[in-house]
JSON list of C-alpha atoms in Angstrom, two decimals:
[
{"chain": "A", "resi": 974, "resn": "MET", "atom": "CA", "xyz": [130.00, 9.73, -73.43]},
{"chain": "A", "resi": 975, "resn": "GLN", "atom": "CA", "xyz": [132.83, 8.04, -71.45]},
{"chain": "A", "resi": 976, "resn": "VAL", "atom": "CA", "xyz": [134.15, 4.64, -72.50]},
{"chain": "A", "resi": 977, "resn": "SER", "atom": "CA", "xyz": [136.17, 2.33, -70.38]},
{"chain": "A", "resi": 978, "resn": "VAL", "atom": "CA", "xyz": [138.28, -0.07, -72.53]},
{"chain": "A", "resi": 979, "resn": "ILE", "atom": "CA", "xyz": [139.26, -3.53, -71.38]},
{"chain": "A", "resi": 980, "resn": "LEU", "atom": "CA", "xyz": [142.24, -4.49, -73.43]},
{"chain": "A", "resi": 981, "resn": "LEU", "atom": "CA", "xyz": [142.72, -8.28, -73.41]},
{"chain": "A", "resi": 982, "resn": "ALA", "atom": "CA", "xyz": [146.35, -9.33, -73.47]},
{"chain": "A", "resi": 983, "resn": "ALA", "atom": "CA", "xyz": [146.60, -12.32, -71.24]},
{"chain": "A", "resi": 984, "resn": "GLY", "atom": "CA", "xyz": [146.64, -15.08, -73.80]},
{"chain": "A", "resi": 985, "resn": "LEU", "atom": "CA", "xyz": [149.74, -17.07, -74.65]},
{"chain": "A", "resi": 986, "resn": "GLY", "atom": "CA", "xyz": [149.23, -17.20, -78.37]},
{"chain": "A", "resi": 987, "resn": "GLN", "atom": "CA", "xyz": [150.40, -20.98, -78.57]},
{"chain": "A", "resi": 988, "resn": "ARG", "atom": "CA", "xyz": [149.12, -21.35, -82.19]},
{"chain": "A", "resi": 989, "resn": "MET", "atom": "CA", "xyz": [151.55, -18.71, -83.37]},
{"chain": "A", "resi": 990, "resn": "GLY", "atom": "CA", "xyz": [154.40, -21.05, -82.35]},
{"chain": "A", "resi": 991, "resn": "ALA", "atom": "CA", "xyz": [156.59, -18.13, -81.27]},
{"chain": "A", "resi": 992, "resn": "ALA", "atom": "CA", "xyz": [158.96, -18.04, -78.30]},
{"chain": "A", "resi": 993, "resn": "VAL", "atom": "CA", "xyz": [156.97, -15.13, -76.82]},
{"chain": "A", "resi": 994, "resn": "ASN", "atom": "CA", "xyz": [153.49, -14.01, -76.21]},
{"chain": "A", "resi": 995, "resn": "LYS", "atom": "CA", "xyz": [152.18, -12.85, -79.65]},
{"chain": "A", "resi": 996, "resn": "ILE", "atom": "CA", "xyz": [151.23, -9.36, -78.48]},
{"chain": "A", "resi": 997, "resn": "TRP", "atom": "CA", "xyz": [155.04, -8.64, -78.41]},
{"chain": "A", "resi": 998, "resn": "LEU", "atom": "CA", "xyz": [155.61, -9.74, -81.91]},
{"chain": "A", "resi": 999, "resn": "PRO", "atom": "CA", "xyz": [156.71, -6.90, -84.13]},
{"chain": "A", "resi": 1000, "resn": "LEU", "atom": "CA", "xyz": [154.28, -5.50, -86.82]},
{"chain": "A", "resi": 1001, "resn": "ALA", "atom": "CA", "xyz": [155.85, -2.77, -89.02]},
{"chain": "A", "resi": 1002, "resn": "GLY", "atom": "CA", "xyz": [158.32, -2.14, -86.28]},
{"chain": "A", "resi": 1003, "resn": "LYS", "atom": "CA", "xyz": [155.96, -2.00, -83.31]},
{"chain": "A", "resi": 1004, "resn": "PRO", "atom": "CA", "xyz": [154.62, -4.73, -81.09]},
{"chain": "A", "resi": 1005, "resn": "LEU", "atom": "CA", "xyz": [150.93, -5.78, -81.65]},
{"chain": "A", "resi": 1006, "resn": "LEU", "atom": "CA", "xyz": [149.88, -4.43, -78.39]},
{"chain": "A", "resi": 1007, "resn": "GLN", "atom": "CA", "xyz": [151.10, -0.90, -78.96]},
{"chain": "A", "resi": 1008, "resn": "TYR", "atom": "CA", "xyz": [148.61, -0.49, -81.86]},
{"chain": "A", "resi": 1009, "resn": "SER", "atom": "CA", "xyz": [145.55, -0.95, -79.70]},
{"chain": "A", "resi": 1010, "resn": "LEU", "atom": "CA", "xyz": [146.98, 1.10, -76.84]},
{"chain": "A", "resi": 1011, "resn": "GLU", "atom": "CA", "xyz": [147.65, 4.12, -79.10]},
{"chain": "A", "resi": 1012, "resn": "PHE", "atom": "CA", "xyz": [144.35, 3.76, -80.97]},
{"chain": "A", "resi": 1013, "resn": "PHE", "atom": "CA", "xyz": [142.25, 3.90, -77.69]},
{"chain": "A", "resi": 1014, "resn": "ALA", "atom": "CA", "xyz": [144.47, 6.35, -75.95]},
{"chain": "A", "resi": 1015, "resn": "ARG", "atom": "CA", "xyz": [143.93, 8.85, -78.82]},
{"chain": "A", "resi": 1016, "resn": "ALA", "atom": "CA", "xyz": [140.00, 8.14, -78.94]},
{"chain": "A", "resi": 1017, "resn": "SER", "atom": "CA", "xyz": [138.30, 11.06, -77.41]},
{"chain": "A", "resi": 1018, "resn": "GLN", "atom": "CA", "xyz": [135.39, 8.97, -76.09]},
{"chain": "A", "resi": 1019, "resn": "VAL", "atom": "CA", "xyz": [137.83, 6.70, -74.13]},
{"chain": "A", "resi": 1020, "resn": "SER", "atom": "CA", "xyz": [138.40, 7.93, -70.60]},
{"chain": "A", "resi": 1021, "resn": "GLN", "atom": "CA", "xyz": [140.28, 4.76, -69.39]},
{"chain": "A", "resi": 1022, "resn": "ILE", "atom": "CA", "xyz": [142.12, 1.76, -70.69]},
{"chain": "A", "resi": 1023, "resn": "ILE", "atom": "CA", "xyz": [142.55, -1.30, -68.47]},
{"chain": "A", "resi": 1024, "resn": "ALA", "atom": "CA", "xyz": [145.10, -3.78, -69.93]},
{"chain": "A", "resi": 1025, "resn": "VAL", "atom": "CA", "xyz": [144.68, -7.52, -68.72]},
{"chain": "A", "resi": 1026, "resn": "ALA", "atom": "CA", "xyz": [147.88, -9.24, -68.77]},
{"chain": "A", "resi": 1027, "resn": "HIS", "atom": "CA", "xyz": [149.37, -12.67, -68.25]},
{"chain": "A", "resi": 1028, "resn": "ALA", "atom": "CA", "xyz": [150.59, -13.00, -64.80]},
{"chain": "A", "resi": 1029, "resn": "GLY", "atom": "CA", "xyz": [154.43, -12.82, -65.95]},
{"chain": "A", "resi": 1030, "resn": "GLU", "atom": "CA", "xyz": [154.04, -9.67, -68.14]},
{"chain": "A", "resi": 1031, "resn": "LEU", "atom": "CA", "xyz": [152.39, -6.97, -66.05]},
{"chain": "A", "resi": 1032, "resn": "GLU", "atom": "CA", "xyz": [155.71, -5.02, -65.72]},
{"chain": "A", "resi": 1033, "resn": "GLN", "atom": "CA", "xyz": [156.52, -5.41, -69.45]},
{"chain": "A", "resi": 1034, "resn": "ILE", "atom": "CA", "xyz": [153.15, -3.91, -70.29]},
{"chain": "A", "resi": 1035, "resn": "GLU", "atom": "CA", "xyz": [153.76, -1.11, -67.75]},
{"chain": "A", "resi": 1036, "resn": "ARG", "atom": "CA", "xyz": [157.09, -0.29, -69.35]},
{"chain": "A", "resi": 1037, "resn": "LEU", "atom": "CA", "xyz": [155.61, -0.34, -72.75]},
{"chain": "A", "resi": 1038, "resn": "ILE", "atom": "CA", "xyz": [152.95, 2.31, -71.68]},
{"chain": "A", "resi": 1039, "resn": "ALA", "atom": "CA", "xyz": [155.63, 4.41, -70.06]},
{"chain": "A", "resi": 1040, "resn": "GLU", "atom": "CA", "xyz": [157.26, 4.52, -73.48]},
{"chain": "A", "resi": 1041, "resn": "LEU", "atom": "CA", "xyz": [154.16, 5.86, -75.17]},
{"chain": "A", "resi": 1042, "resn": "PRO", "atom": "CA", "xyz": [153.97, 9.70, -75.77]},
{"chain": "A", "resi": 1043, "resn": "ALA", "atom": "CA", "xyz": [153.31, 11.46, -72.72]},
{"chain": "A", "resi": 1044, "resn": "GLU", "atom": "CA", "xyz": [149.83, 12.62, -73.85]},
{"chain": "A", "resi": 1045, "resn": "LEU", "atom": "CA", "xyz": [148.77, 9.07, -74.33]},
{"chain": "A", "resi": 1046, "resn": "GLN", "atom": "CA", "xyz": [149.86, 7.61, -71.02]},
{"chain": "A", "resi": 1047, "resn": "GLY", "atom": "CA", "xyz": [147.25, 8.95, -68.75]},
{"chain": "A", "resi": 1048, "resn": "LYS", "atom": "CA", "xyz": [144.44, 6.63, -70.16]},
{"chain": "A", "resi": 1049, "resn": "ALA", "atom": "CA", "xyz": [146.49, 3.56, -70.24]},
{"chain": "A", "resi": 1050, "resn": "GLY", "atom": "CA", "xyz": [148.21, 3.47, -66.95]},
{"chain": "A", "resi": 1051, "resn": "LEU", "atom": "CA", "xyz": [146.22, 0.50, -65.39]},
{"chain": "A", "resi": 1052, "resn": "VAL", "atom": "CA", "xyz": [147.46, -3.20, -65.94]},
{"chain": "A", "resi": 1053, "resn": "VAL", "atom": "CA", "xyz": [145.79, -6.04, -64.12]},
{"chain": "A", "resi": 1054, "resn": "GLU", "atom": "CA", "xyz": [146.37, -9.83, -64.05]},
{"chain": "A", "resi": 1055, "resn": "GLY", "atom": "CA", "xyz": [144.04, -11.91, -66.31]},
{"chain": "A", "resi": 1056, "resn": "GLY", "atom": "CA", "xyz": [142.22, -15.08, -65.56]},
{"chain": "A", "resi": 1057, "resn": "SER", "atom": "CA", "xyz": [142.20, -18.56, -67.06]},
{"chain": "A", "resi": 1058, "resn": "THR", "atom": "CA", "xyz": [139.67, -17.84, -69.71]},
{"chain": "A", "resi": 1059, "resn": "ARG", "atom": "CA", "xyz": [138.70, -14.73, -71.86]},
{"chain": "A", "resi": 1060, "resn": "LEU", "atom": "CA", "xyz": [135.53, -14.01, -69.60]},
{"chain": "A", "resi": 1061, "resn": "ARG", "atom": "CA", "xyz": [137.57, -14.57, -66.57]},
{"chain": "A", "resi": 1062, "resn": "SER", "atom": "CA", "xyz": [140.01, -11.95, -67.70]},
{"chain": "A", "resi": 1063, "resn": "VAL", "atom": "CA", "xyz": [137.37, -9.62, -68.39]},
{"chain": "A", "resi": 1064, "resn": "ALA", "atom": "CA", "xyz": [135.83, -10.26, -64.97]},
{"chain": "A", "resi": 1065, "resn": "ALA", "atom": "CA", "xyz": [139.34, -9.48, -63.37]},
{"chain": "A", "resi": 1066, "resn": "ALA", "atom": "CA", "xyz": [139.12, -6.00, -64.83]},
{"chain": "A", "resi": 1067, "resn": "LEU", "atom": "CA", "xyz": [135.68, -5.20, -63.64]},
{"chain": "A", "resi": 1068, "resn": "PRO", "atom": "CA", "xyz": [136.53, -3.75, -60.19]},
{"chain": "A", "resi": 1069, "resn": "TYR", "atom": "CA", "xyz": [138.87, -1.21, -61.93]},
{"chain": "A", "resi": 1070, "resn": "ILE", "atom": "CA", "xyz": [136.20, 0.29, -64.19]},
{"chain": "A", "resi": 1071, "resn": "SER", "atom": "CA", "xyz": [135.60, 4.01, -63.69]},
{"chain": "A", "resi": 1072, "resn": "CYS", "atom": "CA", "xyz": [132.31, 4.83, -61.84]},
{"chain": "A", "resi": 1073, "resn": "THR", "atom": "CA", "xyz": [131.66, 7.63, -64.50]},
{"chain": "A", "resi": 1074, "resn": "ALA", "atom": "CA", "xyz": [131.85, 5.12, -67.57]},
{"chain": "A", "resi": 1075, "resn": "ASP", "atom": "CA", "xyz": [128.85, 4.97, -69.64]},
{"chain": "A", "resi": 1076, "resn": "LEU", "atom": "CA", "xyz": [129.96, 2.22, -71.83]},
{"chain": "A", "resi": 1077, "resn": "VAL", "atom": "CA", "xyz": [132.63, -0.62, -71.63]},
{"chain": "A", "resi": 1078, "resn": "ALA", "atom": "CA", "xyz": [134.43, -1.77, -74.68]},
{"chain": "A", "resi": 1079, "resn": "VAL", "atom": "CA", "xyz": [136.20, -5.16, -74.77]},
{"chain": "A", "resi": 1080, "resn": "HIS", "atom": "CA", "xyz": [138.92, -5.50, -77.41]},
{"chain": "A", "resi": 1081, "resn": "ASP", "atom": "CA", "xyz": [141.44, -8.35, -78.12]},
{"chain": "A", "resi": 1082, "resn": "ALA", "atom": "CA", "xyz": [144.97, -6.97, -78.22]},
{"chain": "A", "resi": 1083, "resn": "ALA", "atom": "CA", "xyz": [145.66, -9.46, -80.98]},
{"chain": "A", "resi": 1084, "resn": "ARG", "atom": "CA", "xyz": [143.54, -7.08, -83.31]},
{"chain": "A", "resi": 1085, "resn": "PRO", "atom": "CA", "xyz": [145.90, -4.31, -84.05]},
{"chain": "A", "resi": 1086, "resn": "LEU", "atom": "CA", "xyz": [144.09, -3.01, -87.21]},
{"chain": "A", "resi": 1087, "resn": "LEU", "atom": "CA", "xyz": [140.86, -1.63, -85.87]},
{"chain": "A", "resi": 1088, "resn": "GLY", "atom": "CA", "xyz": [139.76, 1.26, -87.98]},
{"chain": "A", "resi": 1089, "resn": "GLN", "atom": "CA", "xyz": [138.20, 4.57, -87.11]},
{"chain": "A", "resi": 1090, "resn": "ALA", "atom": "CA", "xyz": [134.97, 3.90, -89.07]},
{"chain": "A", "resi": 1091, "resn": "ASP", "atom": "CA", "xyz": [134.28, 0.56, -87.32]},
{"chain": "A", "resi": 1092, "resn": "TRP", "atom": "CA", "xyz": [134.87, 2.24, -83.95]},
{"chain": "A", "resi": 1093, "resn": "GLN", "atom": "CA", "xyz": [132.47, 5.00, -84.46]},
{"chain": "A", "resi": 1094, "resn": "ALA", "atom": "CA", "xyz": [130.02, 2.50, -85.93]},
{"chain": "A", "resi": 1095, "resn": "VAL", "atom": "CA", "xyz": [129.89, 0.29, -82.98]},
{"chain": "A", "resi": 1096, "resn": "LEU", "atom": "CA", "xyz": [129.88, 3.00, -80.53]},
{"chain": "A", "resi": 1097, "resn": "ALA", "atom": "CA", "xyz": [126.90, 4.58, -82.07]},
{"chain": "A", "resi": 1098, "resn": "ALA", "atom": "CA", "xyz": [125.11, 1.23, -82.14]},
{"chain": "A", "resi": 1099, "resn": "ALA", "atom": "CA", "xyz": [125.94, 0.46, -78.45]},
{"chain": "A", "resi": 1100, "resn": "SER", "atom": "CA", "xyz": [124.56, 3.95, -77.36]},
{"chain": "A", "resi": 1101, "resn": "ARG", "atom": "CA", "xyz": [121.06, 3.22, -78.66]},
{"chain": "A", "resi": 1102, "resn": "PRO", "atom": "CA", "xyz": [118.55, 2.80, -75.97]},
{"chain": "A", "resi": 1103, "resn": "ASP", "atom": "CA", "xyz": [116.90, -0.22, -77.54]},
{"chain": "A", "resi": 1104, "resn": "TYR", "atom": "CA", "xyz": [120.16, -2.36, -77.43]},
{"chain": "A", "resi": 1105, "resn": "LEU", "atom": "CA", "xyz": [122.27, -3.51, -74.38]},
{"chain": "A", "resi": 1106, "resn": "GLY", "atom": "CA", "xyz": [125.26, -3.02, -76.59]},
{"chain": "A", "resi": 1107, "resn": "ALA", "atom": "CA", "xyz": [126.90, -3.85, -80.00]},
{"chain": "A", "resi": 1108, "resn": "ILE", "atom": "CA", "xyz": [129.45, -5.77, -81.51]},
{"chain": "A", "resi": 1109, "resn": "LEU", "atom": "CA", "xyz": [131.43, -5.86, -84.73]},
{"chain": "A", "resi": 1110, "resn": "ALA", "atom": "CA", "xyz": [131.15, -8.73, -86.98]},
{"chain": "A", "resi": 1111, "resn": "ALA", "atom": "CA", "xyz": [132.16, -9.94, -90.45]},
{"chain": "A", "resi": 1112, "resn": "PRO", "atom": "CA", "xyz": [130.11, -12.32, -92.91]},
{"chain": "A", "resi": 1113, "resn": "VAL", "atom": "CA", "xyz": [131.08, -15.83, -93.09]},
{"chain": "A", "resi": 1114, "resn": "THR", "atom": "CA", "xyz": [132.31, -16.69, -96.62]},
{"chain": "A", "resi": 1115, "resn": "ASP", "atom": "CA", "xyz": [132.73, -20.38, -96.33]},
{"chain": "A", "resi": 1116, "resn": "THR", "atom": "CA", "xyz": [129.89, -22.82, -96.42]},
{"chain": "A", "resi": 1117, "resn": "ILE", "atom": "CA", "xyz": [129.46, -24.29, -92.89]},
{"chain": "A", "resi": 1118, "resn": "LYS", "atom": "CA", "xyz": [128.69, -27.93, -91.91]},
{"chain": "A", "resi": 1119, "resn": "LEU", "atom": "CA", "xyz": [127.25, -29.13, -88.63]},
{"chain": "A", "resi": 1120, "resn": "LEU", "atom": "CA", "xyz": [128.25, -32.39, -86.86]},
{"chain": "A", "resi": 1121, "resn": "PRO", "atom": "CA", "xyz": [125.65, -34.26, -84.68]},
{"chain": "A", "resi": 1122, "resn": "LYS", "atom": "CA", "xyz": [128.01, -33.72, -81.77]},
{"chain": "A", "resi": 1123, "resn": "ALA", "atom": "CA", "xyz": [131.27, -31.86, -80.79]},
{"chain": "A", "resi": 1124, "resn": "VAL", "atom": "CA", "xyz": [134.62, -33.14, -81.45]},
{"chain": "A", "resi": 1125, "resn": "ALA", "atom": "CA", "xyz": [137.91, -31.88, -80.17]},
{"chain": "A", "resi": 1126, "resn": "GLN", "atom": "CA", "xyz": [140.09, -30.01, -82.48]},
{"chain": "A", "resi": 1127, "resn": "ALA", "atom": "CA", "xyz": [141.02, -32.61, -85.13]},
{"chain": "A", "resi": 1128, "resn": "GLU", "atom": "CA", "xyz": [144.18, -33.21, -87.02]},
{"chain": "A", "resi": 1129, "resn": "PRO", "atom": "CA", "xyz": [143.91, -33.15, -90.86]},
{"chain": "A", "resi": 1130, "resn": "GLY", "atom": "CA", "xyz": [142.68, -36.37, -92.48]},
{"chain": "A", "resi": 1131, "resn": "ARG", "atom": "CA", "xyz": [140.59, -37.41, -89.41]},
{"chain": "A", "resi": 1132, "resn": "LEU", "atom": "CA", "xyz": [137.16, -38.70, -90.10]},
{"chain": "A", "resi": 1133, "resn": "LEU", "atom": "CA", "xyz": [134.79, -36.55, -88.10]},
{"chain": "A", "resi": 1134, "resn": "GLY", "atom": "CA", "xyz": [131.52, -38.22, -88.86]},
{"chain": "A", "resi": 1135, "resn": "PRO", "atom": "CA", "xyz": [128.39, -37.56, -90.91]},
{"chain": "A", "resi": 1136, "resn": "ILE", "atom": "CA", "xyz": [127.13, -34.05, -91.72]},
{"chain": "A", "resi": 1137, "resn": "GLU", "atom": "CA", "xyz": [124.08, -33.08, -89.66]},
{"chain": "A", "resi": 1138, "resn": "GLY", "atom": "CA", "xyz": [123.18, -29.91, -91.61]},
{"chain": "A", "resi": 1139, "resn": "SER", "atom": "CA", "xyz": [124.24, -26.80, -93.48]},
{"chain": "A", "resi": 1140, "resn": "PRO", "atom": "CA", "xyz": [123.03, -23.63, -91.94]},
{"chain": "A", "resi": 1141, "resn": "PRO", "atom": "CA", "xyz": [122.35, -20.75, -94.49]},
{"chain": "A", "resi": 1142, "resn": "ARG", "atom": "CA", "xyz": [125.68, -18.86, -94.86]},
{"chain": "A", "resi": 1143, "resn": "GLU", "atom": "CA", "xyz": [123.88, -15.61, -95.36]},
{"chain": "A", "resi": 1144, "resn": "LEU", "atom": "CA", "xyz": [122.74, -15.80, -91.69]},
{"chain": "A", "resi": 1145, "resn": "LEU", "atom": "CA", "xyz": [126.20, -16.51, -90.25]},
{"chain": "A", "resi": 1146, "resn": "TRP", "atom": "CA", "xyz": [128.60, -13.73, -89.07]},
{"chain": "A", "resi": 1147, "resn": "ARG", "atom": "CA", "xyz": [131.99, -13.92, -87.32]},
{"chain": "A", "resi": 1148, "resn": "ALA", "atom": "CA", "xyz": [132.33, -12.07, -84.07]},
{"chain": "A", "resi": 1149, "resn": "LEU", "atom": "CA", "xyz": [134.97, -9.43, -83.92]},
{"chain": "A", "resi": 1150, "resn": "THR", "atom": "CA", "xyz": [136.07, -6.83, -81.57]},
{"chain": "A", "resi": 1151, "resn": "PRO", "atom": "CA", "xyz": [135.59, -4.42, -79.91]},
{"chain": "A", "resi": 1152, "resn": "GLN", "atom": "CA", "xyz": [132.36, -5.42, -78.15]},
{"chain": "A", "resi": 1153, "resn": "VAL", "atom": "CA", "xyz": [130.78, -2.59, -76.61]},
{"chain": "A", "resi": 1154, "resn": "PHE", "atom": "CA", "xyz": [128.02, -2.57, -73.95]},
{"chain": "A", "resi": 1155, "resn": "ALA", "atom": "CA", "xyz": [126.11, -0.18, -71.69]},
{"chain": "A", "resi": 1156, "resn": "ILE", "atom": "CA", "xyz": [127.85, -0.40, -68.08]},
{"chain": "A", "resi": 1157, "resn": "GLU", "atom": "CA", "xyz": [124.93, -1.47, -66.09]},
{"chain": "A", "resi": 1158, "resn": "PRO", "atom": "CA", "xyz": [123.78, -4.70, -68.01]},
{"chain": "A", "resi": 1159, "resn": "PHE", "atom": "CA", "xyz": [127.35, -5.57, -68.56]},
{"chain": "A", "resi": 1160, "resn": "ILE", "atom": "CA", "xyz": [128.11, -5.44, -64.77]},
{"chain": "A", "resi": 1161, "resn": "GLU", "atom": "CA", "xyz": [124.80, -7.36, -64.20]},
{"chain": "A", "resi": 1162, "resn": "ALA", "atom": "CA", "xyz": [125.63, -10.06, -66.76]},
{"chain": "A", "resi": 1163, "resn": "TYR", "atom": "CA", "xyz": [128.98, -10.79, -65.19]},
{"chain": "A", "resi": 1164, "resn": "SER", "atom": "CA", "xyz": [127.61, -10.84, -61.68]},
{"chain": "A", "resi": 1165, "resn": "ARG", "atom": "CA", "xyz": [125.41, -13.62, -62.96]},
{"chain": "A", "resi": 1166, "resn": "MET", "atom": "CA", "xyz": [127.95, -15.60, -64.72]},
{"chain": "A", "resi": 1167, "resn": "ASP", "atom": "CA", "xyz": [127.85, -19.29, -63.88]},
{"chain": "A", "resi": 1168, "resn": "LYS", "atom": "CA", "xyz": [129.47, -20.76, -66.82]},
{"chain": "A", "resi": 1169, "resn": "ASP", "atom": "CA", "xyz": [132.02, -19.63, -69.48]},
{"chain": "A", "resi": 1170, "resn": "PHE", "atom": "CA", "xyz": [131.18, -18.31, -72.92]},
{"chain": "A", "resi": 1171, "resn": "THR", "atom": "CA", "xyz": [133.40, -17.63, -75.84]},
{"chain": "A", "resi": 1172, "resn": "ASP", "atom": "CA", "xyz": [132.61, -13.79, -75.96]},
{"chain": "A", "resi": 1173, "resn": "ASP", "atom": "CA", "xyz": [130.80, -11.10, -74.13]},
{"chain": "A", "resi": 1174, "resn": "ALA", "atom": "CA", "xyz": [127.73, -10.86, -76.39]},
{"chain": "A", "resi": 1175, "resn": "ALA", "atom": "CA", "xyz": [126.95, -14.61, -75.61]},
{"chain": "A", "resi": 1176, "resn": "LEU", "atom": "CA", "xyz": [127.06, -13.95, -71.87]},
{"chain": "A", "resi": 1177, "resn": "LEU", "atom": "CA", "xyz": [124.84, -10.96, -72.00]},
{"chain": "A", "resi": 1178, "resn": "ALA", "atom": "CA", "xyz": [122.39, -12.73, -74.21]},
{"chain": "A", "resi": 1179, "resn": "ALA", "atom": "CA", "xyz": [122.24, -15.61, -71.79]},
{"chain": "A", "resi": 1180, "resn": "SER", "atom": "CA", "xyz": [122.07, -13.44, -68.64]},
{"chain": "A", "resi": 1181, "resn": "VAL", "atom": "CA", "xyz": [120.28, -10.23, -69.28]},
{"chain": "A", "resi": 1182, "resn": "ARG", "atom": "CA", "xyz": [116.90, -9.38, -70.92]},
{"chain": "A", "resi": 1183, "resn": "GLY", "atom": "CA", "xyz": [117.49, -7.41, -73.97]},
{"chain": "A", "resi": 1184, "resn": "GLN", "atom": "CA", "xyz": [119.21, -7.44, -77.44]},
{"chain": "A", "resi": 1185, "resn": "VAL", "atom": "CA", "xyz": [122.85, -6.99, -78.61]},
{"chain": "A", "resi": 1186, "resn": "ALA", "atom": "CA", "xyz": [123.40, -5.34, -82.01]},
{"chain": "A", "resi": 1187, "resn": "LEU", "atom": "CA", "xyz": [125.45, -6.75, -84.85]},
{"chain": "A", "resi": 1188, "resn": "VAL", "atom": "CA", "xyz": [127.38, -4.21, -86.71]},
{"chain": "A", "resi": 1189, "resn": "SER", "atom": "CA", "xyz": [129.16, -5.02, -90.00]},
{"chain": "A", "resi": 1190, "resn": "GLY", "atom": "CA", "xyz": [133.04, -4.51, -89.52]},
{"chain": "A", "resi": 1191, "resn": "SER", "atom": "CA", "xyz": [135.96, -4.34, -91.75]},
{"chain": "A", "resi": 1192, "resn": "ALA", "atom": "CA", "xyz": [137.55, -7.32, -93.00]},
{"chain": "A", "resi": 1193, "resn": "ASP", "atom": "CA", "xyz": [140.87, -5.67, -92.12]},
{"chain": "A", "resi": 1194, "resn": "ASN", "atom": "CA", "xyz": [140.17, -6.21, -88.40]},
{"chain": "A", "resi": 1195, "resn": "ILE", "atom": "CA", "xyz": [141.95, -9.43, -88.33]},
{"chain": "A", "resi": 1196, "resn": "LYS", "atom": "CA", "xyz": [142.89, -11.44, -85.26]},
{"chain": "A", "resi": 1197, "resn": "ILE", "atom": "CA", "xyz": [146.64, -12.32, -85.27]},
{"chain": "A", "resi": 1198, "resn": "THR", "atom": "CA", "xyz": [146.56, -16.21, -84.44]},
{"chain": "A", "resi": 1199, "resn": "THR", "atom": "CA", "xyz": [149.09, -17.59, -86.89]},
{"chain": "A", "resi": 1200, "resn": "PRO", "atom": "CA", "xyz": [152.37, -16.52, -88.69]},
{"chain": "A", "resi": 1201, "resn": "ARG", "atom": "CA", "xyz": [150.09, -16.08, -91.85]},
{"chain": "A", "resi": 1202, "resn": "ASP", "atom": "CA", "xyz": [147.90, -13.64, -90.01]},
{"chain": "A", "resi": 1203, "resn": "LEU", "atom": "CA", "xyz": [150.95, -11.64, -89.15]},
{"chain": "A", "resi": 1204, "resn": "GLN", "atom": "CA", "xyz": [151.97, -11.46, -92.71]},
{"chain": "A", "resi": 1205, "resn": "LEU", "atom": "CA", "xyz": [148.41, -10.45, -93.85]},
{"chain": "A", "resi": 1206, "resn": "ALA", "atom": "CA", "xyz": [148.44, -7.68, -91.37]},
{"chain": "A", "resi": 1207, "resn": "GLU", "atom": "CA", "xyz": [151.83, -6.37, -92.89]},
{"chain": "A", "resi": 1208, "resn": "LEU", "atom": "CA", "xyz": [150.17, -6.45, -96.33]},
{"chain": "A", "resi": 1209, "resn": "ILE", "atom": "CA", "xyz": [147.14, -4.51, -95.00]},
{"chain": "A", "resi": 1210, "resn": "LEU", "atom": "CA", "xyz": [149.23, -1.89, -93.23]},
{"chain": "A", "resi": 1211, "resn": "ALA", "atom": "CA", "xyz": [151.27, -1.49, -96.59]},
{"chain": "A", "resi": 1212, "resn": "GLU", "atom": "CA", "xyz": [147.97, -1.00, -98.63]},
{"chain": "A", "resi": 1213, "resn": "LYS", "atom": "CA", "xyz": [146.75, 1.56, -96.17]},
{"chain": "A", "resi": 1214, "resn": "ALA", "atom": "CA", "xyz": [149.91, 3.56, -96.78]},
{"chain": "A", "resi": 1215, "resn": "GLY", "atom": "CA", "xyz": [149.61, 5.63, -93.73]},
{"chain": "A", "resi": 1216, "resn": "GLY", "atom": "CA", "xyz": [146.58, 4.21, -91.91]},
{"chain": "A", "resi": 1217, "resn": "ASP", "atom": "CA", "xyz": [143.41, 5.65, -90.65]},
{"chain": "A", "resi": 1218, "resn": "ALA", "atom": "CA", "xyz": [142.75, 9.25, -89.75]},
{"chain": "A", "resi": 1219, "resn": "PRO", "atom": "CA", "xyz": [143.29, 10.17, -86.18]},
{"chain": "A", "resi": 1220, "resn": "CYS", "atom": "CA", "xyz": [140.57, 9.35, -83.72]},
{"chain": "A", "resi": 1221, "resn": "ALA", "atom": "CA", "xyz": [138.04, 12.02, -83.25]}
]
């Protein structure tokens, strides 16, 4: 099995409120981006890592890759400019995917704490012939309310309108990454993309006949969005006291 990884690092992280892109913020002495680069570079199934960068940061990511241990640099040497949305950034990486890849994995660079057990589980599910691919997900713990129509992100205290419904919480899961797919339906779905989606699984569900599997993932696989998330990641790393075992 050969896996090409698309590592999304093109966002600006505006909700973090930092002076730099959040992928450069330090976590236990290393920039967030370095955690994902090292994880996938050590994974034996991964044959290629394509880092998708913000227009002004390609050289900065290339320098970070050059500073990795020599044995990790070969897989992570490709950096391309991203697009205006998440899916457009993935699409920018598609021409560079190796022709020998069996699976493609899409991962957010802002999720530095991917664990070995989650990686192996989502790979196993994505390799099954009865699925187009698989994604990691975590159960929703809050009660969710529906509005009759969409509203823009609201400031605290704003009246949003009447409650339309309350979907059963046990049926709701939060999508995590990586999201892993068989290469052929993945490429087919992107070739048909005529509108934007918030993740790859939604695009495949709308574009290609077949099903994507949901795999229960660790709550530690958090996305760093706000300063509190960074603090939580520091606590998680401290609790792990050495982290996961090396990739197999």
